[in-house]
């Protein structure tokens, strides 16, 4: 297991003023992967996971399941690898799947079926016309232990992040037409282990 912040384009934004309040206690523990947050003061909590993406060499993407097990309820794309505090719009440099463009951290949440975004409504964040003015999100990764791991299990070979990631987040998420929600007291703890009997592959 390792923790890293290698590479100039992955350095945290600690030298920038934070746009959102992360001064609240981190309370999640145990091996259950989950998140909790308040959207306009209403608490939401469910399963949290790390998604496989084209850019596992430089970022993780965190996904939140919502009410009625809506697997596309919220999350953050392209969080740099390693501990640190990052603002939505953080530039990670050129990314896979971006057609030569840079990769930017962005986030989204749903309220009453409508998606609200932080920084951009575009998955990779580079399309100017998809930027969402006035939105913001701050993500603080407080624990980053693990790596993208290939392993053999039963009759297949798989690759996923194996380890533990903990973080806090908050922000002002907006639609492209200006509606907004406030996300506060966000936190997640994701624990992913090799399945019993799996064999790691170099």
C-alpha positions in Angstrom: 0.0 0.0 0.0 1.2 3.5 -0.6 0.2 7.1 -0.4 1.4 9.7 -2.8 1.1 13.2 -4.2 3.7 12.8 -6.9 3.7 14.9 -10.0 3.3 18.7 -10.2 -0.2 18.5 -11.7 -1.5 16.5 -8.7 -0.3 18.9 -6.0 -3.1 19.8 -3.6 -4.6 23.3 -3.6 -3.4 24.1 0.0 -2.0 27.4 -1.2 -5.5 28.6 -2.3 -8.2 29.9 -0.1 -10.9 27.2 0.5 -14.3 28.1 -0.9 -16.3 25.8 1.5 -16.3 25.0 5.2 -14.8 21.6 6.0 -14.5 22.4 9.8 -16.6 19.5 11.0 -15.6 16.1 12.6 -15.0 13.0 10.5 -17.2 10.3 12.1 -17.2 7.3 9.7 -15.5 4.1 10.7 -15.5 0.4 10.1 -15.3 -1.7 6.9 -18.6 -0.5 5.4 -18.1 1.8 2.5 -20.5 4.7 2.8 -21.0 8.5 2.7 -23.1 11.0 4.5 -23.9 14.6 3.6 -26.6 17.3 3.9 -28.2 18.7 0.8 -30.0 22.0 1.7 -29.9 20.8 5.4 -31.4 17.3 4.7 -29.1 14.4 5.5 -28.6 11.7 2.8 -26.5 8.6 3.4 -25.8 5.4 1.4 -23.1 3.3 -0.3 -19.9 4.9 -1.6 -17.5 3.4 -4.1 -14.5 4.1 -6.3 -15.2 3.7 -10.0 -12.8 2.3 -12.6 -12.0 5.1 -15.1 -9.5 5.7 -17.9 -7.3 7.8 -15.6 -6.5 5.5 -12.7 -2.9 6.5 -13.1 -3.5 10.0 -11.9 -7.0 10.1 -10.2 -9.8 8.4 -8.5 -13.5 8.9 -9.1 -15.8 8.6 -6.1 -19.5 7.6 -6.6 -22.4 7.9 -4.2 -25.6 5.9 -4.3 -28.7 7.7 -3.3 -32.2 7.0 -2.1 -33.9 3.9 -3.8 -30.3 2.8 -4.6 -29.9 5.4 -7.4 -26.3 4.6 -8.4 -25.9 7.9 -10.2 -26.9 10.2 -7.3 -23.6 12.0 -6.7 -19.9 11.9 -6.7 -16.6 13.5 -7.7 -14.7 12.8 -10.8 -10.9 13.1 -11.1 -9.8 13.6 -7.5 -5.9 13.6 -7.5 -4.2 10.6 -6.0 -3.1 11.3 -2.5 -4.0 13.3 0.6 -4.6 17.0 0.3 -7.3 19.6 -0.2 -8.6 20.1 -3.7 -11.1 22.6 -5.3 -13.4 21.6 -8.1 -11.7 22.7 -11.3 -8.4 21.4 -10.2 -6.3 20.8 -13.4 -4.7 17.4 -13.5 -3.1 17.9 -17.0 -3.7 15.8 -20.1 -6.1 12.9 -19.5 -7.0 9.7 -21.3 -10.3 10.0 -23.1 -10.1 13.8 -23.3 -9.0 14.0 -26.9 -5.8 15.8 -26.0 -7.5 18.1 -23.5 -6.8 18.5 -19.8 -8.6 16.7 -17.0 -10.4 18.7 -14.3 -12.0 17.6 -11.0 -15.7 18.1 -11.0 -18.7 17.0 -8.9 -22.4 16.5 -8.9 -25.4 15.7 -6.7 -29.1 15.2 -7.3 -32.0 16.7 -5.5 -35.5 15.6 -6.5 -34.2 14.0 -9.7 -32.3 17.1 -10.9 -28.5 17.1 -11.2 -26.5 20.0 -9.8 -22.8 20.4 -10.7 -19.6 21.8 -9.2 -17.4 23.4 -11.8 -18.7 21.6 -14.9 -21.6 19.5 -16.3 -19.0 17.7 -18.4 -17.5 14.4 -17.1 -13.9 15.5 -17.8 -14.5 19.2 -17.3 -12.7 20.6 -20.3 -15.6 21.8 -22.4 -16.0 25.6 -21.9 -19.7 25.5 -22.7 -20.4 23.0 -19.9 -18.8 25.1 -17.2 -21.2 26.1 -14.4 -20.4 29.7 -13.1 -20.8 30.3 -9.4 -20.5 26.7 -8.5 -17.8 25.3 -6.2 -16.8 22.3 -4.2 -13.9 21.5 -1.8 -12.7 18.0 -1.3 -10.2 17.1 1.5 -8.7 13.6 1.2 -7.6 12.8 4.8 -6.6 9.1 4.2 -5.3 7.6 1.0 -3.9 4.1 1.4 -3.9 1.8 -1.6 -3.5 1.6 -5.3 -5.1 0.3 -8.5 -4.5 -3.5 -8.3 -4.9 -6.3 -10.8 -5.8 -9.7 -9.5 -7.0 -13.1 -10.6 -10.3 -14.3 -9.1 -12.2 -17.5 -10.0 -11.9 -17.6 -13.9 -11.2 -13.9 -14.5 -8.6 -11.1 -14.2 -9.8 -7.9 -12.7 -8.4 -4.4 -11.9 -9.7 -2.0 -9.2 -8.6 0.3 -6.4 -7.7 -1.8 -3.4 -7.3 0.1 -0.2 -8.9 2.8 2.0 -9.8 6.4 1.1 -11.5 8.8 3.5 -12.5 12.4 2.7 -14.7 15.4 3.5 -16.5 17.7 1.1 -18.9 20.6 0.8 -20.0 23.0 -1.9 -22.5 25.0 -3.9 -23.7 22.9 -6.7 -25.7 24.5 -9.5 -27.6 23.7 -12.7 -26.6 25.4 -15.9 -29.7 27.7 -15.6 -28.6 28.9 -12.2 -30.6 26.8 -9.7 -28.4 25.8 -6.7 -28.2 23.5 -3.7 -25.8 23.7 -0.7 -24.0 20.6 0.2 -22.6 20.6 3.8 -21.0 18.2 6.2 -20.1 15.7 3.5 -17.8 12.8 4.3 -17.0 9.4 2.9 -15.1 6.3 3.8 -14.4 3.6 1.2 -12.8 0.3 2.1 -12.1 -2.1 -0.8 -10.3 -5.4 -0.2 -9.2 -8.2 -2.4 -11.9 -10.9 -2.5 -11.1 -14.0 -0.4 -9.0 -16.3 -2.5 -7.9 -13.6 -5.0 -4.3 -13.6 -6.2 -2.6 -10.2 -7.0 -1.0 -10.0 -10.4 2.1 -7.8 -11.0 
